[in-house]
Amino acid sequence: MSVWDDLVGQEPVIAQLSSAAGGTGGLAHAWLFTGPPGSGRVTAARAFAAALQCTETPRGCGHCASCHQVLQGTHADVEVVRPQGLSFGIRDARALVLRASSSPSGSGRQIVLFEDADRATEGAANALLKAIEEPPPRTVWLLCTPSPEDLLVTIRSRCRLVTLQTPPIAAIADFLVQRDGVERETAEVVARAAQGHISRARRLASDPRMRRVREQVVAVPRRLTGVSAAVAAAETLVSAAKAERDAQTAELNDAETSALRKALGESEKGRMPRGTAGALKELEDRQKSRATRILRDALDRTLLDLASYYRDVLTLQLGAGSELVNIELGPELRSAAGDGRPEDTLRRLDAIMDCRERLAANVNPQLAFEALTLALRHG
């Protein structure tokens, strides 16, 4: 076992990072991990942080105390930043820069692992730039974004680039079988359904509810026979995404609010001291922002699942010979391919991408999905 074991289909990246951690590949003070969603860029950054803090040879053994602490998120000299809301503001960035400047407490390096660094606002990015330009001698920055273009050019020009690729379906299926004990047939189905997204493949494999939700999504195209059916389908899709958001946030919100009220001095009768309303309102705003992000992520997964259906139809219409994502729907997909034209399928795929853009522009999800399902309907 080593810290690299959870990286799937990323052999060139493992070689690059192992060399740097071992002192033969040159260690930069800032690294930028990029790759498609689900490719494992955060996993790669965490493994690299563990290898840098590892006390054994070769670095990244996976069994020493330092490796375990980094992988579990408890290492004192590895600061992990996970933006909870839609953005990471300048106040958060300044606090992070201050923490990054502290001296290591028990190791030779202070490491900052910034997940979703693309969520930094322009002001926050400018605040981080100074620290990345002139970091303390023993501080290493690990930034994670889908694409290098998601960061200011002045930041990415000061980082060493690590580029991950979408892992092959076969590699994901093997990983699920070997690491998680998933049955081979299920592993292959969810690996295709996840379209290269490793963490989603693992969730689909372990959560029957998620598999049922996805089955409902890819069943939508056959139901779009008219206006009323399209409007009903839009409501069903948005309601499912909202239910997922509520399931993820309800318990977490209650625990956070209870902990903060207790820390601020809540009385036995539930009364709060004067001057605490601002802190509670700030927490509420963060929770609302997080809920919005979770909902948007759930809606985006729905759109990608819909796109996979029409991608399969287009593959059959063009005779491309590529493997189908939704292979279990083979007869239905072949029927849909025979009943339509490639240009109609491309129009539907464009409508899905337009819906993604509308959601990114804060259009009401219900309205955006109604426009989409109306554009997808037959006839």
Short mmCIF file of C-alpha atoms in Angstrom, two decimals:
data_model
loop_
_atom_site.label_atom_id
_atom_site.label_comp_id
_atom_site.label_asym_id
_atom_site.label_seq_id
_atom_site.Cartn_x
_atom_site.Cartn_y
_atom_site.Cartn_z
CA MET A 1 0.00 0.00 0.00
CA SER A 2 1.13 3.56 -0.77
CA VAL A 3 -0.43 7.02 -0.81
CA TRP A 4 -0.80 6.73 -4.60
CA ASP A 5 -3.17 3.74 -4.51
CA ASP A 6 -6.35 5.82 -4.88
CA LEU A 7 -5.13 7.49 -8.08
CA VAL A 8 -6.79 5.64 -10.96
CA GLY A 9 -5.25 5.58 -14.42
CA GLN A 10 -2.77 8.39 -13.63
CA GLU A 11 0.61 6.64 -13.95
CA PRO A 12 2.45 9.66 -15.50
CA VAL A 13 1.21 11.90 -12.67
CA ILE A 14 2.28 9.40 -10.03
CA ALA A 15 5.76 9.23 -11.59
CA GLN A 16 6.02 13.05 -11.68
CA LEU A 17 4.93 13.52 -8.05
CA SER A 18 6.92 10.59 -6.69
CA SER A 19 10.05 11.99 -8.28
CA ALA A 20 9.46 15.44 -6.81
CA ALA A 21 8.66 14.08 -3.33
CA GLY A 22 11.78 11.90 -3.45
CA GLY A 23 13.99 14.85 -4.28
CA THR A 24 14.93 13.81 -7.81
CA GLY A 25 12.35 15.79 -9.76
CA GLY A 26 12.72 19.23 -8.20
CA LEU A 27 10.29 20.59 -5.62
CA ALA A 28 8.46 23.78 -6.56
CA HIS A 29 6.92 26.04 -3.91
CA ALA A 30 3.53 26.05 -5.70
CA TRP A 31 1.75 23.34 -7.67
CA LEU A 32 -1.41 23.50 -9.77
CA PHE A 33 -3.42 20.25 -10.08
CA THR A 34 -5.85 20.31 -12.99
CA GLY A 35 -8.11 17.77 -14.63
CA PRO A 36 -11.74 17.02 -15.49
CA PRO A 37 -14.25 16.66 -12.64
CA GLY A 38 -13.78 13.33 -10.92
CA SER A 39 -10.34 12.66 -12.39
CA GLY A 40 -8.80 12.77 -8.91
CA ARG A 41 -6.97 16.09 -8.79
CA VAL A 42 -7.70 16.57 -5.06
CA THR A 43 -6.77 12.94 -4.41
CA ALA A 44 -3.47 13.53 -6.22
CA ALA A 45 -2.77 16.71 -4.24
CA ARG A 46 -3.54 14.97 -0.94
CA ALA A 47 -1.31 12.02 -1.85
CA PHE A 48 1.48 14.42 -2.78
CA ALA A 49 1.09 16.26 0.54
CA ALA A 50 1.35 12.92 2.34
CA ALA A 51 4.47 11.99 0.37
CA LEU A 52 6.07 15.34 1.21
CA GLN A 53 5.41 14.80 4.92
CA CYS A 54 6.28 11.08 4.87
CA THR A 55 9.04 10.01 7.25
CA GLU A 56 9.93 6.79 5.42
CA THR A 57 11.80 5.89 2.24
CA PRO A 58 10.51 5.83 -0.43
CA ARG A 59 8.35 8.84 0.27
CA GLY A 60 4.64 8.17 0.32
CA CYS A 61 4.78 4.81 2.08
CA GLY A 62 1.16 5.03 3.17
CA HIS A 63 1.69 3.36 6.56
CA CYS A 64 3.73 5.80 8.67
CA ALA A 65 2.02 8.15 11.14
CA SER A 66 2.55 11.22 8.94
CA CYS A 67 0.99 9.58 5.89
CA HIS A 68 -2.04 8.47 7.91
CA GLN A 69 -2.50 11.93 9.42
CA VAL A 70 -2.38 13.70 6.06
CA LEU A 71 -4.76 11.26 4.39
CA GLN A 72 -7.19 11.56 7.32
CA GLY A 73 -6.95 15.36 7.40
CA THR A 74 -5.41 15.62 10.87
CA HIS A 75 -1.79 16.55 10.14
CA ALA A 76 -0.85 19.75 11.99
CA ASP A 77 1.28 21.06 9.10
CA VAL A 78 -1.18 20.44 6.26
CA GLU A 79 -3.86 23.10 5.94
CA VAL A 80 -6.78 21.87 3.82
CA VAL A 81 -9.11 24.53 2.40
CA ARG A 82 -12.54 23.48 1.12
CA PRO A 83 -14.75 26.41 0.08
CA GLN A 84 -18.23 25.63 1.36
CA GLY A 85 -20.13 28.16 -0.69
CA LEU A 86 -20.16 29.42 -4.23
CA SER A 87 -17.08 31.56 -3.73
CA PHE A 88 -14.01 32.10 -1.55
CA GLY A 89 -13.77 35.74 -0.53
CA ILE A 90 -10.95 38.15 0.20
CA ARG A 91 -11.38 37.96 3.98
CA ASP A 92 -11.00 34.17 3.85
CA ALA A 93 -7.97 34.55 1.59
CA ARG A 94 -6.22 36.95 3.94
CA ALA A 95 -6.81 34.59 6.88
CA LEU A 96 -5.42 31.71 4.82
CA VAL A 97 -2.30 33.68 3.88
CA LEU A 98 -1.71 34.39 7.57
CA ARG A 99 -2.02 30.71 8.47
CA ALA A 100 0.25 29.70 5.58
CA SER A 101 3.01 31.97 6.87
CA SER A 102 3.27 30.11 10.18
CA SER A 103 6.25 27.85 10.82
CA PRO A 104 5.79 24.07 10.67
CA SER A 105 5.07 22.64 14.11
CA GLY A 106 6.43 19.13 13.72
CA SER A 107 7.73 18.64 10.21
CA GLY A 108 9.95 20.35 7.70
CA ARG A 109 7.14 21.87 5.62
CA GLN A 110 3.91 23.81 5.97
CA ILE A 111 1.56 22.67 3.18
CA VAL A 112 -1.59 24.46 2.01
CA LEU A 113 -3.94 22.27 -0.02
CA PHE A 114 -6.61 24.48 -1.61
CA GLU A 115 -9.45 22.45 -3.11
CA ASP A 116 -11.62 24.22 -5.71
CA ALA A 117 -9.24 27.16 -5.92
CA ASP A 118 -11.27 28.35 -8.92
CA ARG A 119 -13.94 29.50 -6.45
CA ALA A 120 -11.65 32.32 -5.27
CA THR A 121 -13.00 35.74 -6.16
CA GLU A 122 -10.77 38.18 -8.03
CA GLY A 123 -9.95 39.99 -4.81
CA ALA A 124 -9.17 36.72 -3.02
CA ALA A 125 -6.96 35.58 -5.90
CA ASN A 126 -5.00 38.82 -5.76
CA ALA A 127 -4.54 38.37 -2.00
CA LEU A 128 -3.21 34.85 -2.58
CA LEU A 129 -0.90 35.98 -5.37
CA LYS A 130 1.47 37.82 -3.06
CA ALA A 131 1.85 34.77 -0.80
CA ILE A 132 2.44 32.46 -3.77
CA GLU A 133 4.94 34.88 -5.33
CA GLU A 134 6.99 35.15 -2.15
CA PRO A 135 6.12 32.23 0.13
CA PRO A 136 7.98 31.47 3.34
CA PRO A 137 10.91 29.12 2.63
CA ARG A 138 9.17 26.01 4.00
CA THR A 139 5.63 26.62 2.68
CA VAL A 140 4.28 24.64 -0.28
CA TRP A 141 1.01 25.56 -2.01
CA LEU A 142 -1.13 22.90 -3.73
CA LEU A 143 -3.97 24.43 -5.76
CA CYS A 144 -6.71 22.37 -7.44
CA THR A 145 -8.82 23.60 -10.38
CA PRO A 146 -10.52 21.93 -13.37
CA SER A 147 -8.43 23.96 -15.83
CA PRO A 148 -5.35 26.23 -15.63
CA GLU A 149 -7.45 29.02 -17.15
CA ASP A 150 -9.61 29.02 -14.00
CA LEU A 151 -6.86 30.94 -12.14
CA LEU A 152 -5.25 34.29 -12.73
CA VAL A 153 -2.43 33.97 -15.23
CA THR A 154 -0.10 35.57 -12.68
CA ILE A 155 -0.83 32.73 -10.24
CA ARG A 156 -0.66 29.82 -12.66
CA SER A 157 2.59 31.11 -14.15
CA ARG A 158 4.19 30.65 -10.72
CA CYS A 159 2.94 27.07 -10.28
CA ARG A 160 4.24 23.78 -11.58
CA LEU A 161 1.44 22.16 -13.54
CA VAL A 162 0.14 18.65 -12.84
CA THR A 163 -2.42 17.54 -15.44
CA LEU A 164 -4.70 14.59 -14.78
CA GLN A 165 -6.66 12.82 -17.50
CA THR A 166 -10.10 11.23 -17.44
CA PRO A 167 -9.38 7.67 -16.24
CA PRO A 168 -10.40 4.77 -18.49
CA ILE A 169 -13.66 3.01 -17.66
CA ALA A 170 -11.87 -0.31 -17.29
CA ALA A 171 -9.45 1.19 -14.75
CA ILE A 172 -12.34 2.60 -12.68
CA ALA A 173 -14.15 -0.73 -12.74
CA ASP A 174 -10.98 -2.56 -11.63
CA PHE A 175 -10.52 -0.04 -8.82
CA LEU A 176 -14.08 -0.57 -7.57
CA VAL A 177 -13.66 -4.34 -7.60
CA GLN A 178 -10.24 -4.42 -5.97
CA ARG A 179 -10.53 -1.58 -3.44
CA ASP A 180 -14.25 -1.50 -2.59
CA GLY A 181 -15.24 -5.12 -3.20
CA VAL A 182 -17.93 -4.19 -5.74
CA GLU A 183 -19.25 -6.98 -7.94
CA ARG A 184 -17.72 -6.88 -11.41
CA GLU A 185 -21.03 -6.42 -13.26
CA THR A 186 -22.10 -3.53 -11.02
CA ALA A 187 -18.63 -1.98 -11.20
CA GLU A 188 -18.68 -1.91 -14.99
CA VAL A 189 -22.17 -0.41 -15.13
CA VAL A 190 -21.46 2.41 -12.67
CA ALA A 191 -18.01 3.10 -14.16
CA ARG A 192 -19.66 3.79 -17.51
CA ALA A 193 -22.47 5.77 -15.92
CA ALA A 194 -20.02 7.98 -14.00
CA GLN A 195 -18.22 8.89 -17.25
CA GLY A 196 -14.78 9.02 -15.71
CA HIS A 197 -15.84 10.59 -12.39
CA ILE A 198 -14.26 8.30 -9.79
CA SER A 199 -16.00 9.58 -6.66
CA ARG A 200 -19.38 9.44 -8.38
CA ALA A 201 -18.69 5.89 -9.52
CA ARG A 202 -18.00 4.95 -5.90
CA ARG A 203 -21.21 6.61 -4.71
CA LEU A 204 -23.26 4.93 -7.43
CA ALA A 205 -21.75 1.59 -6.48
CA SER A 206 -22.45 2.00 -2.75
CA ASP A 207 -25.77 3.88 -2.79
CA PRO A 208 -28.76 2.17 -4.44
CA ARG A 209 -30.77 5.38 -4.03
CA MET A 210 -28.35 7.27 -6.25
CA ARG A 211 -28.60 4.55 -8.89
CA ARG A 212 -32.40 4.81 -8.80
CA VAL A 213 -32.23 8.60 -9.20
CA ARG A 214 -29.97 8.24 -12.22
CA GLU A 215 -32.28 5.63 -13.73
CA GLN A 216 -35.15 8.11 -13.37
CA VAL A 217 -33.11 10.80 -15.13
CA VAL A 218 -32.21 8.70 -18.18
CA ALA A 219 -35.84 7.56 -18.37
CA VAL A 220 -36.98 11.16 -18.93
CA PRO A 221 -36.39 11.35 -22.71
CA ARG A 222 -38.94 8.60 -23.45
CA ARG A 223 -41.57 10.49 -21.40
CA LEU A 224 -41.30 13.81 -23.25
CA THR A 225 -44.30 13.29 -25.52
CA GLY A 226 -45.94 16.68 -25.08
CA VAL A 227 -45.96 20.01 -23.27
CA SER A 228 -47.62 18.79 -20.06
CA ALA A 229 -45.30 15.79 -19.86
CA ALA A 230 -42.28 18.06 -20.37
CA VAL A 231 -43.35 20.44 -17.57
CA ALA A 232 -44.01 17.51 -15.23
CA ALA A 233 -40.59 16.01 -16.03
CA ALA A 234 -38.88 19.31 -15.24
CA GLU A 235 -40.59 19.48 -11.86
CA THR A 236 -39.57 15.89 -11.09
CA LEU A 237 -35.92 16.53 -11.95
CA VAL A 238 -35.66 19.73 -9.93
CA SER A 239 -37.49 18.20 -6.94
CA ALA A 240 -35.06 15.27 -6.92
CA ALA A 241 -32.09 17.65 -6.87
CA LYS A 242 -33.63 19.67 -4.05
CA ALA A 243 -34.24 16.50 -2.05
CA GLU A 244 -30.57 15.61 -2.42
CA ARG A 245 -29.59 19.10 -1.26
CA ASP A 246 -31.86 18.90 1.78
CA ALA A 247 -30.54 15.46 2.69
CA GLN A 248 -26.95 16.71 2.63
CA THR A 249 -27.50 19.99 4.47
CA ALA A 250 -30.18 19.42 7.11
CA GLU A 251 -28.18 17.45 9.67
CA LEU A 252 -24.98 19.41 9.01
CA ASN A 253 -26.73 22.78 9.40
CA ASP A 254 -28.34 21.76 12.69
CA ALA A 255 -25.02 20.56 14.12
CA GLU A 256 -23.18 23.74 13.07
CA THR A 257 -25.86 26.05 14.42
CA SER A 258 -26.09 24.17 17.73
CA ALA A 259 -22.30 24.23 18.17
CA LEU A 260 -22.08 27.95 17.45
CA ARG A 261 -24.96 28.86 19.77
CA LYS A 262 -23.31 26.89 22.55
CA ALA A 263 -19.93 28.54 21.89
CA LEU A 264 -21.56 31.99 21.98
CA GLY A 265 -23.10 31.34 25.41
CA GLU A 266 -26.66 30.18 24.79
CA SER A 267 -28.64 29.98 28.03
CA GLU A 268 -30.54 26.93 29.24
CA LYS A 269 -33.74 28.63 28.04
CA GLY A 270 -32.33 29.10 24.53
CA ARG A 271 -31.62 32.82 24.86
CA MET A 272 -28.55 34.28 23.22
CA PRO A 273 -26.33 37.02 24.68
CA ARG A 274 -26.39 40.44 23.09
CA GLY A 275 -24.04 40.97 20.19
CA THR A 276 -24.22 37.40 18.89
CA ALA A 277 -26.82 37.95 16.16
CA GLY A 278 -24.14 38.92 13.63
CA ALA A 279 -22.20 35.69 14.06
CA LEU A 280 -25.37 33.61 13.73
CA LYS A 281 -26.40 35.54 10.60
CA GLU A 282 -22.94 34.99 9.08
CA LEU A 283 -23.25 31.24 9.67
CA GLU A 284 -26.73 31.23 8.15
CA ASP A 285 -25.43 33.03 5.04
CA ARG A 286 -22.61 30.48 4.66
CA GLN A 287 -25.09 27.63 4.99
CA LYS A 288 -27.36 29.15 2.35
CA SER A 289 -24.42 29.58 0.00
CA ARG A 290 -23.38 25.96 0.56
CA ALA A 291 -26.94 24.76 -0.08
CA THR A 292 -27.03 26.71 -3.34
CA ARG A 293 -23.77 25.12 -4.45
CA ILE A 294 -24.96 21.61 -3.55
CA LEU A 295 -28.20 22.15 -5.47
CA ARG A 296 -26.33 23.48 -8.48
CA ASP A 297 -23.98 20.50 -8.41
CA ALA A 298 -26.93 18.09 -8.23
CA LEU A 299 -28.67 19.80 -11.14
CA ASP A 300 -25.47 19.71 -13.17
CA ARG A 301 -25.11 15.96 -12.59
CA THR A 302 -28.69 15.57 -13.84
CA LEU A 303 -27.83 17.48 -17.01
CA LEU A 304 -24.73 15.39 -17.62
CA ASP A 305 -26.76 12.20 -17.22
CA LEU A 306 -29.29 13.50 -19.74
CA ALA A 307 -26.45 14.44 -22.08
CA SER A 308 -25.09 10.89 -21.83
CA TYR A 309 -28.40 9.57 -23.18
CA TYR A 310 -28.35 11.80 -26.24
CA ARG A 311 -24.63 11.22 -26.69
CA ASP A 312 -25.41 7.50 -26.99
CA VAL A 313 -28.19 8.20 -29.49
CA LEU A 314 -25.85 10.33 -31.58
CA THR A 315 -23.15 7.64 -31.45
CA LEU A 316 -25.60 5.13 -32.92
CA GLN A 317 -26.89 7.56 -35.54
CA LEU A 318 -23.39 8.34 -36.76
CA GLY A 319 -22.18 4.75 -36.50
CA ALA A 320 -19.18 5.96 -34.49
CA GLY A 321 -18.59 2.57 -32.91
CA SER A 322 -17.87 4.06 -29.48
CA GLU A 323 -19.00 2.14 -26.41
CA LEU A 324 -22.35 3.28 -25.06
CA VAL A 325 -22.54 4.91 -21.64
CA ASN A 326 -26.06 3.59 -20.99
CA ILE A 327 -25.48 0.16 -22.45
CA GLU A 328 -28.36 -1.32 -20.44
CA LEU A 329 -30.73 0.90 -22.50
CA GLY A 330 -29.41 -0.50 -25.79
CA PRO A 331 -32.79 -1.39 -27.44
CA GLU A 332 -34.36 1.93 -26.45
CA LEU A 333 -31.36 3.90 -27.66
CA ARG A 334 -31.33 2.11 -31.01
CA SER A 335 -35.03 2.82 -31.41
CA ALA A 336 -34.51 6.52 -30.61
CA ALA A 337 -31.60 6.67 -33.04
CA GLY A 338 -33.69 5.18 -35.81
CA ASP A 339 -36.64 7.51 -35.18
CA GLY A 340 -34.62 10.74 -35.31
CA ARG A 341 -31.90 12.57 -37.18
CA PRO A 342 -28.38 13.44 -35.98
CA GLU A 343 -29.13 17.15 -36.33
CA ASP A 344 -32.10 16.79 -33.96
CA THR A 345 -29.92 15.00 -31.41
CA LEU A 346 -27.26 17.73 -31.67
CA ARG A 347 -29.97 20.34 -31.10
CA ARG A 348 -31.01 18.53 -27.91
CA LEU A 349 -27.41 18.34 -26.69
CA ASP A 350 -27.08 22.08 -27.34
CA ALA A 351 -30.22 22.67 -25.29
CA ILE A 352 -28.67 20.80 -22.36
CA MET A 353 -25.51 22.92 -22.56
CA ASP A 354 -27.67 26.07 -22.75
CA CYS A 355 -29.42 24.97 -19.55
CA ARG A 356 -26.06 24.59 -17.81
CA GLU A 357 -25.19 28.16 -18.81
CA ARG A 358 -28.52 29.47 -17.55
CA LEU A 359 -28.02 27.82 -14.17
CA ALA A 360 -24.52 29.30 -13.95
CA ALA A 361 -26.13 32.70 -14.59
CA ASN A 362 -28.52 32.14 -11.63
CA VAL A 363 -31.66 31.54 -13.68
CA ASN A 364 -34.43 29.95 -11.60
CA PRO A 365 -33.84 26.17 -11.83
CA GLN A 366 -37.51 25.34 -12.42
CA LEU A 367 -37.73 27.78 -15.34
CA ALA A 368 -34.42 26.63 -16.78
CA PHE A 369 -35.46 22.96 -16.67
CA GLU A 370 -38.90 23.65 -18.11
CA ALA A 371 -37.27 25.40 -21.07
CA LEU A 372 -34.95 22.41 -21.43
CA THR A 373 -37.57 19.65 -21.31
CA LEU A 374 -39.75 21.58 -23.77
CA ALA A 375 -36.79 21.74 -26.13
CA LEU A 376 -36.13 18.01 -25.69
CA ARG A 377 -39.68 16.81 -26.28
CA HIS A 378 -40.60 14.74 -29.30
CA GLY A 379 -42.26 16.26 -32.32
#
